[in-house]
PDB file of C-alpha atoms in Angstrom:
ATOM      1  CA  ALA N   3     169.391  37.906 241.027  1.00 44.00           C
ATOM      2  CA  GLY N   4     173.054  38.291 241.633  1.00 51.00           C
ATOM      3  CA  GLY N   5     174.311  37.405 238.509  1.00 63.00           C
ATOM      4  CA  GLY N   6     175.704  40.384 237.553  1.00 75.00           C
ATOM      5  CA  ASP N   7     174.763  42.782 234.601  1.00 82.00           C
ATOM      6  CA  ILE N   8     174.467  41.663 230.900  1.00 86.00           C
ATOM      7  CA  VAL N   9     175.874  43.490 228.228  1.00 89.00           C
ATOM      8  CA  THR N  10     176.057  43.521 224.591  1.00 89.00           C
ATOM      9  CA  LEU N  11     179.052  42.806 222.796  1.00 87.00           C
ATOM     10  CA  GLU N  12     178.728  45.262 219.979  1.00 90.00           C
ATOM     11  CA  SER N  13     178.062  48.991 220.601  1.00 92.00           C
ATOM     12  CA  TYR N  14     174.611  51.027 219.736  1.00 93.00           C
ATOM     13  CA  GLU N  15     174.486  54.341 218.710  1.00 92.00           C
ATOM     14  CA  ASP N  16     171.068  54.977 216.396  1.00 92.00           C
ATOM     15  CA  PHE N  17     168.665  51.877 217.333  1.00 92.00           C
ATOM     16  CA  GLU N  18     165.171  50.823 218.256  1.00 91.00           C
ATOM     17  CA  LEU N  19     165.133  48.022 221.048  1.00 93.00           C
ATOM     18  CA  ALA N  20     162.235  46.501 222.188  1.00 92.00           C
ATOM     19  CA  TRP N  21     161.646  43.822 225.548  1.00 92.00           C
ATOM     20  CA  GLU N  22     159.118  42.372 227.464  1.00 92.00           C
ATOM     21  CA  TRP N  23     159.603  41.862 231.309  1.00 94.00           C
ATOM     22  CA  ARG N  24     158.087  41.359 234.657  1.00 93.00           C
ATOM     23  CA  ILE N  25     159.254  42.145 238.082  1.00 94.00           C
ATOM     24  CA  PRO N  26     157.381  41.517 241.345  1.00 93.00           C
ATOM     25  CA  LYS N  27     155.906  43.534 244.019  1.00 95.00           C
ATOM     26  CA  GLY N  28     159.177  45.880 244.910  1.00 95.00           C
ATOM     27  CA  ALA N  29     161.520  44.995 242.691  1.00 94.00           C
ATOM     28  CA  ASN N  30     164.060  47.580 241.060  1.00 94.00           C
ATOM     29  CA  ASN N  31     165.609  47.080 237.959  1.00 94.00           C
ATOM     30  CA  GLY N  32     166.456  49.185 234.466  1.00 95.00           C
ATOM     31  CA  VAL N  33     167.969  48.990 231.094  1.00 96.00           C
ATOM     32  CA  LYS N  34     171.181  51.221 230.218  1.00 96.00           C
ATOM     33  CA  TYR N  35     171.839  52.635 226.953  1.00 96.00           C
ATOM     34  CA  LEU N  36     174.472  55.064 225.264  1.00 95.00           C
ATOM     35  CA  VAL N  37     177.090  53.689 227.869  1.00 92.00           C
ATOM     36  CA  ARG N  38     180.469  54.739 227.609  1.00 81.00           C
ATOM     37  CA  SER N  39     183.013  52.666 228.637  1.00 67.00           C
ATOM     38  CA  ALA N  40     185.540  55.184 229.769  1.00 53.00           C
ATOM     39  CA  ARG N  41     183.375  56.163 232.797  1.00 54.00           C
ATOM     40  CA  ASN N  42     183.636  53.786 235.802  1.00 59.00           C
ATOM     41  CA  GLY N  43     180.425  51.888 237.172  1.00 68.00           C
ATOM     42  CA  ALA N  44     178.917  51.508 233.399  1.00 80.00           C
ATOM     43  CA  ILE N  45     177.371  55.013 233.828  1.00 90.00           C
ATOM     44  CA  GLY N  46     174.621  55.802 230.998  1.00 93.00           C
ATOM     45  CA  HIS N  47     171.090  56.972 230.303  1.00 97.00           C
ATOM     46  CA  GLU N  48     169.005  54.484 232.074  1.00 97.00           C
ATOM     47  CA  TYR N  49     165.079  53.288 231.333  1.00 98.00           C
ATOM     48  CA  GLN N  50     163.670  52.550 234.907  1.00 97.00           C
ATOM     49  CA  MET N  51     161.831  49.484 235.446  1.00 97.00           C
ATOM     50  CA  ILE N  52     160.961  49.285 239.062  1.00 96.00           C
ATOM     51  CA  ASP N  53     157.544  49.277 241.558  1.00 96.00           C
ATOM     52  CA  ASP N  54     156.434  52.271 241.214  1.00 96.00           C
ATOM     53  CA  SER N  55     154.890  52.055 244.890  1.00 96.00           C
ATOM     54  CA  THR N  56     158.143  51.957 246.352  1.00 96.00           C
ATOM     55  CA  VAL N  57     159.866  55.577 245.179  1.00 95.00           C
ATOM     56  CA  GLY N  58     158.199  59.091 245.436  1.00 93.00           C
ATOM     57  CA  SER N  59     160.099  60.830 242.829  1.00 95.00           C
ATOM     58  CA  PRO N  60     158.990  60.977 239.639  1.00 96.00           C
ATOM     59  CA  LYS N  61     162.420  60.827 238.033  1.00 97.00           C
ATOM     60  CA  GLY N  62     162.926  57.383 239.441  1.00 97.00           C
ATOM     61  CA  LYS N  63     159.788  56.090 238.423  1.00 97.00           C
ATOM     62  CA  THR N  64     159.165  53.306 235.380  1.00 97.00           C
ATOM     63  CA  ALA N  65     159.906  54.525 231.994  1.00 97.00           C
ATOM     64  CA  ALA N  66     162.009  57.562 233.334  1.00 98.00           C
ATOM     65  CA  PHE N  67     165.213  58.664 232.256  1.00 98.00           C
ATOM     66  CA  TYR N  68     166.283  57.698 235.770  1.00 97.00           C
ATOM     67  CA  ASP N  69     167.080  60.856 238.270  1.00 97.00           C
ATOM     68  CA  VAL N  70     167.176  63.094 234.779  1.00 97.00           C
ATOM     69  CA  LEU N  71     163.793  63.040 233.397  1.00 97.00           C
ATOM     70  CA  PRO N  72     160.281  62.127 234.337  1.00 97.00           C
ATOM     71  CA  ARG N  73     157.985  59.652 232.122  1.00 96.00           C
ATOM     72  CA  GLN N  74     154.546  62.106 231.035  1.00 93.00           C
ATOM     73  CA  GLY N  75     151.585  60.423 231.255  1.00 85.00           C
ATOM     74  CA  GLY N  76     151.378  56.662 231.258  1.00 85.00           C
ATOM     75  CA  SER N  77     149.986  53.783 233.817  1.00 88.00           C
ATOM     76  CA  ALA N  78     152.464  52.628 236.219  1.00 92.00           C
ATOM     77  CA  PRO N  79     153.868  49.148 235.140  1.00 94.00           C
ATOM     78  CA  ARG N  80     152.347  45.727 235.912  1.00 93.00           C
ATOM     79  CA  LEU N  81     153.712  43.442 238.383  1.00 94.00           C
ATOM     80  CA  ALA N  82     154.251  39.696 238.356  1.00 91.00           C
ATOM     81  CA  PRO N  83     152.649  37.307 237.060  1.00 91.00           C
ATOM     82  CA  GLU N  84     151.548  40.130 234.408  1.00 91.00           C
ATOM     83  CA  SER N  85     154.302  41.639 231.984  1.00 91.00           C
ATOM     84  CA  ASN N  86     155.136  44.743 230.367  1.00 94.00           C
ATOM     85  CA  HIS N  87     156.272  45.561 226.631  1.00 93.00           C
ATOM     86  CA  SER N  88     158.927  48.528 226.091  1.00 94.00           C
ATOM     87  CA  ARG N  89     161.041  50.192 223.711  1.00 93.00           C
ATOM     88  CA  ILE N  90     163.526  52.832 223.434  1.00 95.00           C
ATOM     89  CA  LEU N  91     164.553  54.593 220.267  1.00 91.00           C
ATOM     90  CA  VAL N  92     167.831  56.775 219.632  1.00 93.00           C
ATOM     91  CA  ARG N  93     167.644  58.063 216.341  1.00 87.00           C
ATOM     92  CA  GLY N  94     170.065  61.205 215.730  1.00 88.00           C
ATOM     93  CA  ARG N  95     169.378  63.283 218.542  1.00 88.00           C
ATOM     94  CA  HIS N  96     166.121  62.225 219.319  1.00 89.00           C
ATOM     95  CA  VAL N  97     165.545  59.721 221.958  1.00 93.00           C
ATOM     96  CA  GLU N  98     162.055  58.302 223.051  1.00 93.00           C
ATOM     97  CA  HIS N  99     161.260  55.969 225.967  1.00 94.00           C
ATOM     98  CA  TRP N 100     157.703  53.970 225.197  1.00 93.00           C
ATOM     99  CA  LEU N 101     156.076  51.895 227.643  1.00 93.00           C
ATOM    100  CA  ASN N 102     152.801  49.310 226.965  1.00 90.00           C
ATOM    101  CA  GLY N 103     151.862  50.772 223.848  1.00 83.00           C
ATOM    102  CA  GLU N 104     152.529  54.312 225.138  1.00 88.00           C
ATOM    103  CA  GLN N 105     155.405  56.972 224.510  1.00 88.00           C
ATOM    104  CA  VAL N 106     155.595  58.478 227.676  1.00 93.00           C
ATOM    105  CA  LEU N 107     159.010  60.587 227.293  1.00 94.00           C
ATOM    106  CA  ALA N 108     160.810  62.027 224.413  1.00 93.00           C
ATOM    107  CA  TYR N 109     163.658  64.287 224.413  1.00 93.00           C
ATOM    108  CA  GLU N 110     167.141  65.641 222.413  1.00 92.00           C
ATOM    109  CA  LEU N 111     170.548  64.869 223.361  1.00 92.00           C
ATOM    110  CA  ASP N 112     172.433  67.222 224.200  1.00 90.00           C
ATOM    111  CA  SER N 113     169.560  70.301 224.210  1.00 92.00           C
ATOM    112  CA  PRO N 114     169.720  73.058 226.933  1.00 91.00           C
ATOM    113  CA  ALA N 115     166.377  71.505 228.390  1.00 93.00           C
ATOM    114  CA  LEU N 116     168.472  68.371 228.819  1.00 95.00           C
ATOM    115  CA  ARG N 117     171.417  69.950 229.934  1.00 94.00           C
ATOM    116  CA  ALA N 118     169.742  71.751 232.729  1.00 95.00           C
ATOM    117  CA  ALA N 119     168.160  68.408 233.876  1.00 96.00           C
ATOM    118  CA  VAL N 120     171.322  66.697 234.075  1.00 96.00           C
ATOM    119  CA  ALA N 121     172.619  69.507 236.004  1.00 96.00           C
ATOM    120  CA  SER N 122     169.947  68.609 238.632  1.00 96.00           C
ATOM    121  CA  SER N 123     170.652  65.491 238.834  1.00 97.00           C
ATOM    122  CA  LYS N 124     173.317  62.549 240.151  1.00 95.00           C
ATOM    123  CA  PHE N 125     175.121  62.831 236.829  1.00 95.00           C
ATOM    124  CA  ARG N 126     175.759  66.552 236.946  1.00 94.00           C
ATOM    125  CA  SER N 127     179.808  66.131 237.093  1.00 93.00           C
ATOM    126  CA  VAL N 128     179.623  63.288 234.617  1.00 91.00           C
ATOM    127  CA  SER N 129     181.720  64.538 231.407  1.00 88.00           C
ATOM    128  CA  ARG N 130     179.388  64.770 228.518  1.00 88.00           C
ATOM    129  CA  PHE N 131     176.439  62.736 229.825  1.00 94.00           C
ATOM    130  CA  GLY N 132     173.490  63.444 227.908  1.00 94.00           C
ATOM    131  CA  ALA N 133     175.448  64.092 224.737  1.00 91.00           C
ATOM    132  CA  LYS N 134     175.374  61.044 221.978  1.00 90.00           C
ATOM    133  CA  THR N 135     177.633  58.266 222.040  1.00 90.00           C
ATOM    134  CA  ALA N 136     177.739  54.783 220.902  1.00 91.00           C
ATOM    135  CA  GLY N 137     178.157  52.444 223.582  1.00 91.00           C
ATOM    136  CA  PRO N 138     176.646  48.953 224.565  1.00 92.00           C
ATOM    137  CA  ILE N 139     173.393  47.962 226.109  1.00 93.00           C
ATOM    138  CA  LEU N 140     173.216  46.894 229.934  1.00 92.00           C
ATOM    139  CA  LEU N 141     170.768  45.207 231.842  1.00 93.00           C
ATOM    140  CA  THR N 142     171.423  45.951 235.326  1.00 89.00           C
ATOM    141  CA  ASP N 143     171.723  43.775 238.393  1.00 83.00           C
ATOM    142  CA  HIS N 144     169.782  45.421 241.376  1.00 80.00           C
ATOM    143  CA  THR N 145     170.167  41.778 242.987  1.00 82.00           C
ATOM    144  CA  ASP N 146     166.055  42.153 242.630  1.00 87.00           C
ATOM    145  CA  GLU N 147     164.471  39.591 240.791  1.00 89.00           C
ATOM    146  CA  ALA N 148     163.843  40.467 237.140  1.00 90.00           C
ATOM    147  CA  SER N 149     162.565  38.785 233.679  1.00 90.00           C
ATOM    148  CA  PHE N 150     163.074  39.450 230.254  1.00 91.00           C
ATOM    149  CA  ARG N 151     161.950  38.211 226.995  1.00 88.00           C
ATOM    150  CA  ASN N 152     161.891  38.607 223.404  1.00 86.00           C
ATOM    151  CA  LEU N 153     164.623  41.645 223.311  1.00 90.00           C
ATOM    152  CA  ARG N 154     165.101  42.831 220.283  1.00 89.00           C
ATOM    153  CA  ILE N 155     167.261  45.226 218.540  1.00 91.00           C
ATOM    154  CA  ARG N 156     167.804  46.967 215.237  1.00 87.00           C
ATOM    155  CA  ARG N 157     170.196  49.495 214.255  1.00 88.00           C
ATOM    156  CA  LEU N 158     168.609  52.832 212.465  1.00 85.00           C
ATOM    157  CA  SER N 159     170.157  55.020 210.278  1.00 79.00           C
ATOM    158  CA  PRO N 160     170.366  58.743 211.452  1.00 74.00           C
ATOM    159  CA  GLU N 161     168.614  60.078 208.812  1.00 60.00           C
ATOM    160  CA  THR N 162     165.642  57.546 208.934  1.00 47.00           C
ATOM    161  CA  ARG N 163     162.475  59.605 209.856  1.00 40.00           C
ATOM    162  CA  ARG N 164     160.027  56.731 209.334  1.00 43.00           C
ATOM    163  CA  PRO N 165     156.886  57.157 211.741  1.00 43.00           C
ATOM    164  CA  PHE N 166     157.685  55.050 214.668  1.00 42.00           C
ATOM    165  CA  VAL N 167     153.765  53.626 214.342  1.00 47.00           C
ATOM    166  CA  ALA N 168     151.950  53.911 211.448  1.00 51.00           C
ATOM    167  CA  ASP N 169     148.287  53.443 210.973  1.00 69.00           C
ATOM    168  CA  PRO N 170     147.308  50.363 212.322  1.00 75.00           C
ATOM    169  CA  HIS N 171     144.785  49.038 209.574  1.00 78.00           C
ATOM    170  CA  GLN N 172     147.703  49.717 207.589  1.00 77.00           C
ATOM    171  CA  GLU N 173     150.048  47.901 209.628  1.00 77.00           C
ATOM    172  CA  PHE N 174     147.809  44.836 210.163  1.00 82.00           C
ATOM    173  CA  GLU N 175     147.140  44.483 206.556  1.00 83.00           C
ATOM    174  CA  ALA N 176     150.995  44.987 205.563  1.00 82.00           C
ATOM    175  CA  ALA N 177     151.433  42.370 208.463  1.00 83.00           C
ATOM    176  CA  GLN N 178     148.916  39.756 206.835  1.00 86.00           C
ATOM    177  CA  GLU N 179     150.401  40.549 203.306  1.00 86.00           C
ATOM    178  CA  ALA N 180     154.025  39.366 204.408  1.00 83.00           C
ATOM    179  CA  GLU N 181     152.715  36.655 205.927  1.00 86.00           C
ATOM    180  CA  ARG N 182     150.746  35.518 202.831  1.00 88.00           C
ATOM    181  CA  ARG N 183     153.884  35.199 201.262  1.00 86.00           C
ATOM    182  CA  GLY N 184     156.105  33.568 203.782  1.00 84.00           C
ATOM    183  CA  ASP N 185     158.074  36.990 204.779  1.00 80.00           C
ATOM    184  CA  PHE N 186     157.623  36.229 208.588  1.00 78.00           C
ATOM    185  CA  ASP N 187     160.245  38.629 209.687  1.00 72.00           C
ATOM    186  CA  THR N 188     158.824  41.544 207.872  1.00 75.00           C
ATOM    187  CA  ALA N 189     155.217  40.402 209.340  1.00 79.00           C
ATOM    188  CA  LEU N 190     156.583  40.416 212.398  1.00 75.00           C
ATOM    189  CA  GLU N 191     157.951  43.605 212.525  1.00 73.00           C
ATOM    190  CA  HIS N 192     154.428  45.242 211.657  1.00 76.00           C
ATOM    191  CA  TYR N 193     152.878  43.491 214.186  1.00 78.00           C
ATOM    192  CA  GLU N 194     155.221  44.825 216.477  1.00 72.00           C
ATOM    193  CA  ASN N 195     154.610  48.132 215.545  1.00 71.00           C
ATOM    194  CA  LEU N 196     150.855  47.254 215.811  1.00 72.00           C
ATOM    195  CA  PHE N 197     151.670  46.630 219.442  1.00 64.00           C
ATOM    196  CA  ASP N 198     152.320  50.170 219.975  1.00 58.00           C
ATOM    197  CA  ALA N 199     149.177  51.763 218.222  1.00 62.00           C
ATOM    198  CA  ALA N 200     146.739  53.112 220.588  1.00 59.00           C
ATOM    199  CA  GLN N 201     143.883  51.318 219.165  1.00 67.00           C
ATOM    200  CA  LEU N 202     143.829  47.902 217.950  1.00 72.00           C
ATOM    201  CA  PRO N 203     142.185  46.503 214.871  1.00 74.00           C
ATOM    202  CA  ALA N 204     139.269  44.379 215.506  1.00 74.00           C
ATOM    203  CA  ARG N 205     140.883  41.238 215.247  1.00 73.00           C
ATOM    204  CA  PHE N 206     143.223  41.823 218.507  1.00 69.00           C
ATOM    205  CA  ALA N 207     140.629  42.762 220.778  1.00 63.00           C
ATOM    206  CA  THR N 208     143.083  42.597 223.444  1.00 69.00           C
ATOM    207  CA  ARG N 209     146.809  42.977 223.760  1.00 65.00           C
ATOM    208  CA  ALA N 210     146.897  39.341 224.935  1.00 70.00           C
ATOM    209  CA  LEU N 211     145.843  37.924 221.627  1.00 76.00           C
ATOM    210  CA  LEU N 212     148.593  40.203 219.765  1.00 74.00           C
ATOM    211  CA  HIS N 213     150.952  38.392 222.145  1.00 70.00           C
ATOM    212  CA  ARG N 214     149.870  35.304 220.777  1.00 76.00           C
ATOM    213  CA  LYS N 215     150.227  36.250 217.252  1.00 79.00           C
ATOM    214  CA  LEU N 216     153.641  37.463 218.127  1.00 72.00           C
ATOM    215  CA  GLY N 217     154.887  34.418 219.553  1.00 71.00           C
ATOM    216  CA  GLU N 218     153.641  32.283 216.509  1.00 78.00           C
ATOM    217  CA  LEU N 219     155.696  33.960 214.512  1.00 75.00           C
ATOM    218  CA  ARG N 220     159.064  34.349 216.600  1.00 67.00           C
ATOM    219  CA  ARG N 221     158.944  30.564 216.467  1.00 69.00           C
ATOM    220  CA  LYS N 222     158.922  31.231 212.876  1.00 71.00           C
ATOM    221  CA  VAL N 223     161.966  33.153 212.359  1.00 61.00           C
ATOM    222  CA  PRO N 224     165.267  32.156 213.420  1.00 54.00           C
ATOM    223  CA  ALA N 225     167.729  34.507 216.170  1.00 47.00           C
ATOM    224  CA  ASN N 226     169.717  36.810 213.674  1.00 43.00           C
ATOM    225  CA  THR N 227     173.319  36.025 215.366  1.00 37.00           C
ATOM    226  CA  ALA N 228     174.976  38.537 212.523  1.00 39.00           C
ATOM    227  CA  PRO N 229     175.895  41.420 213.008  1.00 41.00           C
ATOM    228  CA  GLY N 230     173.142  43.867 212.521  1.00 44.00           C
ATOM    229  CA  ARG N 231     172.696  46.453 209.710  1.00 47.00           C
ATOM    230  CA  ALA N 232     170.792  49.560 209.544  1.00 48.00           C
ATOM    231  CA  GLY N 233     167.019  48.409 209.686  1.00 49.00           C
ATOM    232  CA  GLU N 234     167.661  44.701 210.474  1.00 50.00           C
ATOM    233  CA  TRP N 235     166.179  43.122 213.730  1.00 45.00           C
ATOM    234  CA  ARG N 236     167.893  41.042 215.974  1.00 50.00           C
ATOM    235  CA  VAL N 237     166.308  38.743 218.109  1.00 43.00           C
ATOM    236  CA  LYS N 238     166.311  36.890 220.928  1.00 42.00           C
ATOM    237  CA  ALA N 239     163.961  35.325 223.101  1.00 39.00           C
ATOM    238  CA  TYR N 240     163.859  34.109 226.582  1.00 40.00           C
ATOM    239  CA  ALA N 241     160.879  32.465 228.567  1.00 40.00           C
ATOM    240  CA  PHE N 242     160.031  33.351 231.864  1.00 40.00           C
TER     241      PHE N 242
END
């Protein structure tokens, strides 16, 4: 707490970001994306991370597009010592927020519906807010305690239309095949996709077992510090 925002050196326009996080009771944090450097105060779209019991507005709860769009469905986040798994997908004009294996929000950039939502928000006077832009990813500092680990990001081609989550049994078979041939990076991607499946294969009775498997594979995949190419994960791991 109190260390300041953490900001990527590179900018991202079409990307998929996945991370694990936890906060204690009463805490508030978030991840910002599509941040325009020309704006004062690092204004961007914020994936809210908060103890939901502390806010009344649905637009201020976890996985909402902060103050603009509420999450649709899903459960309240787990509080420490338990952790959460989140994803943000931006591809073309399409944006998705995921929380603990469920897609809880989807919207289209610069659409009439989004422009109307922005007009009713605190960002109504921010020029071009809600339009597509390239910008850094920002882990916010709200002075509350917050822990992050296993942050993974990959650039996407705007034309990519691969389903975000494939059939879980096909994902599991593809993961096993990649692991057998020693392609741990590909295996890790398939297991990551499994995490967002509504129903896990019998091999993983709980997501805790899948977490353990992901941890084993991440230790076999070195962090990639070169500039990311389309479709390539960049991995950074932090321990709670």
